[in-house]
Amino acid sequence: MADDIVYVNVEDGSKRVMNNLKLYVKLLSKFKDDKNFDGIKDCLTAGEMEKAQIFAHTLKGLTANLSLSELYKQCVELEAQIKARSVDPGQLEKVGAVYDQTLAEIDKVIAQNV
């Protein structure tokens, strides 16, 4: 992936919690336990598009609130595809790859701010 991709925008994210970096890191830690992406995959596999859309919308909101920039962008596209009832398997894979990279970047942020 390109070096200019922002996975975790710490500056923007901490501003969202009144520059409380400790709180922001705590919220990032909680995000690691989030199951919305698993819910999307499970619902798409089961053909439950309405539920998949709810999971996608929730994940999109979480990523926006935590300033998980690249994952947010990918979630916007995935949610649009789910709404259109035409999900590109490549988009789901891309979201999965970005999700994994975002989790790795979250681990780095947590390690730097413990």
PDB file of C-alpha atoms in Angstrom:
ATOM      1  CA  MET A   1       0.000   0.000   0.000  1.00  0.00           C
ATOM      2  CA  ALA A   2       1.140   3.541  -0.673  1.00  0.00           C
ATOM      3  CA  ASP A   3       3.025   5.441   2.001  1.00  0.00           C
ATOM      4  CA  ASP A   4       0.709   8.454   1.767  1.00  0.00           C
ATOM      5  CA  ILE A   5      -2.307   6.480   2.986  1.00  0.00           C
ATOM      6  CA  VAL A   6      -3.484   7.599   6.421  1.00  0.00           C
ATOM      7  CA  TYR A   7      -4.881   4.735   8.452  1.00  0.00           C
ATOM      8  CA  VAL A   8      -5.061   6.426  11.870  1.00  0.00           C
ATOM      9  CA  ASN A   9      -5.164  10.221  11.961  1.00  0.00           C
ATOM     10  CA  VAL A  10      -4.102  10.679  15.584  1.00  0.00           C
ATOM     11  CA  GLU A  11      -4.107  14.473  15.439  1.00  0.00           C
ATOM     12  CA  ASP A  12      -7.657  14.674  14.085  1.00  0.00           C
ATOM     13  CA  GLY A  13      -8.884  11.829  16.276  1.00  0.00           C
ATOM     14  CA  SER A  14      -7.562  13.324  19.484  1.00  0.00           C
ATOM     15  CA  LYS A  15      -9.153  16.681  18.567  1.00  0.00           C
ATOM     16  CA  ARG A  16     -12.504  14.875  18.470  1.00  0.00           C
ATOM     17  CA  VAL A  17     -12.074  14.080  22.187  1.00  0.00           C
ATOM     18  CA  MET A  18     -10.894  17.558  23.214  1.00  0.00           C
ATOM     19  CA  ASN A  19      -7.216  16.644  22.736  1.00  0.00           C
ATOM     20  CA  ASN A  20      -7.435  13.903  25.359  1.00  0.00           C
ATOM     21  CA  LEU A  21      -4.888  11.527  23.833  1.00  0.00           C
ATOM     22  CA  LYS A  22      -5.318   9.007  26.640  1.00  0.00           C
ATOM     23  CA  LEU A  23      -9.061   8.776  25.919  1.00  0.00           C
ATOM     24  CA  TYR A  24      -8.447   8.528  22.180  1.00  0.00           C
ATOM     25  CA  VAL A  25      -6.010   5.643  22.670  1.00  0.00           C
ATOM     26  CA  LYS A  26      -8.565   3.946  24.941  1.00  0.00           C
ATOM     27  CA  LEU A  27     -11.223   4.287  22.211  1.00  0.00           C
ATOM     28  CA  LEU A  28      -8.816   2.855  19.641  1.00  0.00           C
ATOM     29  CA  SER A  29      -8.225  -0.109  21.963  1.00  0.00           C
ATOM     30  CA  LYS A  30     -11.961  -0.703  22.192  1.00  0.00           C
ATOM     31  CA  PHE A  31     -12.267  -0.532  18.392  1.00  0.00           C
ATOM     32  CA  LYS A  32      -9.979  -3.553  18.139  1.00  0.00           C
ATOM     33  CA  ASP A  33     -12.795  -5.636  19.670  1.00  0.00           C
ATOM     34  CA  ASP A  34     -15.434  -4.324  17.269  1.00  0.00           C
ATOM     35  CA  LYS A  35     -17.300  -7.035  15.350  1.00  0.00           C
ATOM     36  CA  ASN A  36     -19.067  -4.956  12.694  1.00  0.00           C
ATOM     37  CA  PHE A  37     -16.792  -6.080   9.864  1.00  0.00           C
ATOM     38  CA  ASP A  38     -17.410  -9.716  10.794  1.00  0.00           C
ATOM     39  CA  GLY A  39     -21.123  -8.917  10.813  1.00  0.00           C
ATOM     40  CA  ILE A  40     -20.898  -7.477   7.303  1.00  0.00           C
ATOM     41  CA  LYS A  41     -19.119 -10.566   5.982  1.00  0.00           C
ATOM     42  CA  ASP A  42     -21.530 -12.970   7.712  1.00  0.00           C
ATOM     43  CA  CYS A  43     -24.617 -11.120   6.486  1.00  0.00           C
ATOM     44  CA  LEU A  44     -23.349 -10.870   2.920  1.00  0.00           C
ATOM     45  CA  THR A  45     -22.604 -14.598   2.948  1.00  0.00           C
ATOM     46  CA  ALA A  46     -26.138 -15.263   4.199  1.00  0.00           C
ATOM     47  CA  GLY A  47     -27.660 -12.815   1.712  1.00  0.00           C
ATOM     48  CA  GLU A  48     -28.996 -10.578   4.492  1.00  0.00           C
ATOM     49  CA  MET A  49     -28.428  -7.258   2.783  1.00  0.00           C
ATOM     50  CA  GLU A  50     -30.501  -5.154   5.212  1.00  0.00           C
ATOM     51  CA  LYS A  51     -28.459  -6.362   8.195  1.00  0.00           C
ATOM     52  CA  ALA A  52     -25.200  -6.007   6.242  1.00  0.00           C
ATOM     53  CA  GLN A  53     -26.132  -2.406   5.510  1.00  0.00           C
ATOM     54  CA  ILE A  54     -26.660  -1.712   9.227  1.00  0.00           C
ATOM     55  CA  PHE A  55     -23.269  -3.219  10.097  1.00  0.00           C
ATOM     56  CA  ALA A  56     -21.598  -1.261   7.276  1.00  0.00           C
ATOM     57  CA  HIS A  57     -23.226   1.991   8.357  1.00  0.00           C
ATOM     58  CA  THR A  58     -22.162   1.421  11.970  1.00  0.00           C
ATOM     59  CA  LEU A  59     -18.581   0.614  10.970  1.00  0.00           C
ATOM     60  CA  LYS A  60     -18.494   3.689   8.738  1.00  0.00           C
ATOM     61  CA  GLY A  61     -19.595   5.852  11.662  1.00  0.00           C
ATOM     62  CA  LEU A  62     -17.038   4.361  14.036  1.00  0.00           C
ATOM     63  CA  THR A  63     -14.219   4.869  11.553  1.00  0.00           C
ATOM     64  CA  ALA A  64     -15.287   8.474  10.961  1.00  0.00           C
ATOM     65  CA  ASN A  65     -15.483   9.235  14.680  1.00  0.00           C
ATOM     66  CA  LEU A  66     -12.074   7.669  15.355  1.00  0.00           C
ATOM     67  CA  SER A  67     -10.442   9.301  12.295  1.00  0.00           C
ATOM     68  CA  LEU A  68      -9.535   5.944  10.758  1.00  0.00           C
ATOM     69  CA  SER A  69      -9.274   7.703   7.427  1.00  0.00           C
ATOM     70  CA  GLU A  70      -8.593   5.008   4.842  1.00  0.00           C
ATOM     71  CA  LEU A  71     -10.942   2.482   6.428  1.00  0.00           C
ATOM     72  CA  TYR A  72     -13.649   5.149   6.477  1.00  0.00           C
ATOM     73  CA  LYS A  73     -13.196   5.755   2.729  1.00  0.00           C
ATOM     74  CA  GLN A  74     -13.453   2.049   2.011  1.00  0.00           C
ATOM     75  CA  CYS A  75     -16.525   1.685   4.233  1.00  0.00           C
ATOM     76  CA  VAL A  76     -18.287   4.508   2.385  1.00  0.00           C
ATOM     77  CA  GLU A  77     -17.822   2.604  -0.878  1.00  0.00           C
ATOM     78  CA  LEU A  78     -18.819  -0.742   0.616  1.00  0.00           C
ATOM     79  CA  GLU A  79     -21.964   0.711   2.184  1.00  0.00           C
ATOM     80  CA  ALA A  80     -22.935   2.243  -1.163  1.00  0.00           C
ATOM     81  CA  GLN A  81     -22.491  -1.123  -2.873  1.00  0.00           C
ATOM     82  CA  ILE A  82     -24.569  -2.876  -0.216  1.00  0.00           C
ATOM     83  CA  LYS A  83     -27.323  -0.252  -0.576  1.00  0.00           C
ATOM     84  CA  ALA A  84     -27.273  -0.811  -4.339  1.00  0.00           C
ATOM     85  CA  ARG A  85     -27.448  -4.575  -3.685  1.00  0.00           C
ATOM     86  CA  SER A  86     -24.387  -5.039  -5.872  1.00  0.00           C
ATOM     87  CA  VAL A  87     -21.332  -5.835  -3.774  1.00  0.00           C
ATOM     88  CA  ASP A  88     -18.039  -6.290  -5.589  1.00  0.00           C
ATOM     89  CA  PRO A  89     -16.142  -9.126  -3.861  1.00  0.00           C
ATOM     90  CA  GLY A  90     -12.971  -7.155  -4.593  1.00  0.00           C
ATOM     91  CA  GLN A  91     -14.293  -4.259  -2.500  1.00  0.00           C
ATOM     92  CA  LEU A  92     -14.959  -6.576   0.432  1.00  0.00           C
ATOM     93  CA  GLU A  93     -11.396  -7.917   0.124  1.00  0.00           C
ATOM     94  CA  LYS A  94     -10.036  -4.370  -0.066  1.00  0.00           C
ATOM     95  CA  VAL A  95     -11.943  -3.377   3.074  1.00  0.00           C
ATOM     96  CA  GLY A  96     -10.574  -6.488   4.801  1.00  0.00           C
ATOM     97  CA  ALA A  97      -6.993  -5.624   3.865  1.00  0.00           C
ATOM     98  CA  VAL A  98      -7.396  -2.004   4.965  1.00  0.00           C
ATOM     99  CA  TYR A  99      -9.106  -3.173   8.167  1.00  0.00           C
ATOM    100  CA  ASP A 100      -6.135  -5.429   8.987  1.00  0.00           C
ATOM    101  CA  GLN A 101      -3.651  -2.645   8.241  1.00  0.00           C
ATOM    102  CA  THR A 102      -5.677  -0.217  10.342  1.00  0.00           C
ATOM    103  CA  LEU A 103      -5.567  -2.630  13.298  1.00  0.00           C
ATOM    104  CA  ALA A 104      -1.787  -2.895  12.890  1.00  0.00           C
ATOM    105  CA  GLU A 105      -1.503   0.900  12.862  1.00  0.00           C
ATOM    106  CA  ILE A 106      -3.744   1.132  15.944  1.00  0.00           C
ATOM    107  CA  ASP A 107      -1.348  -1.238  17.722  1.00  0.00           C
ATOM    108  CA  LYS A 108       1.530   1.118  16.861  1.00  0.00           C
ATOM    109  CA  VAL A 109      -0.359   4.157  18.162  1.00  0.00           C
ATOM    110  CA  ILE A 110      -1.219   2.342  21.374  1.00  0.00           C
ATOM    111  CA  ALA A 111       2.411   1.222  21.845  1.00  0.00           C
ATOM    112  CA  GLN A 112       3.669   4.783  21.332  1.00  0.00           C
ATOM    113  CA  ASN A 113       1.198   6.233  23.835  1.00  0.00           C
ATOM    114  CA  VAL A 114       1.169   3.817  26.739  1.00  0.00           C
TER     115      VAL A 114
END
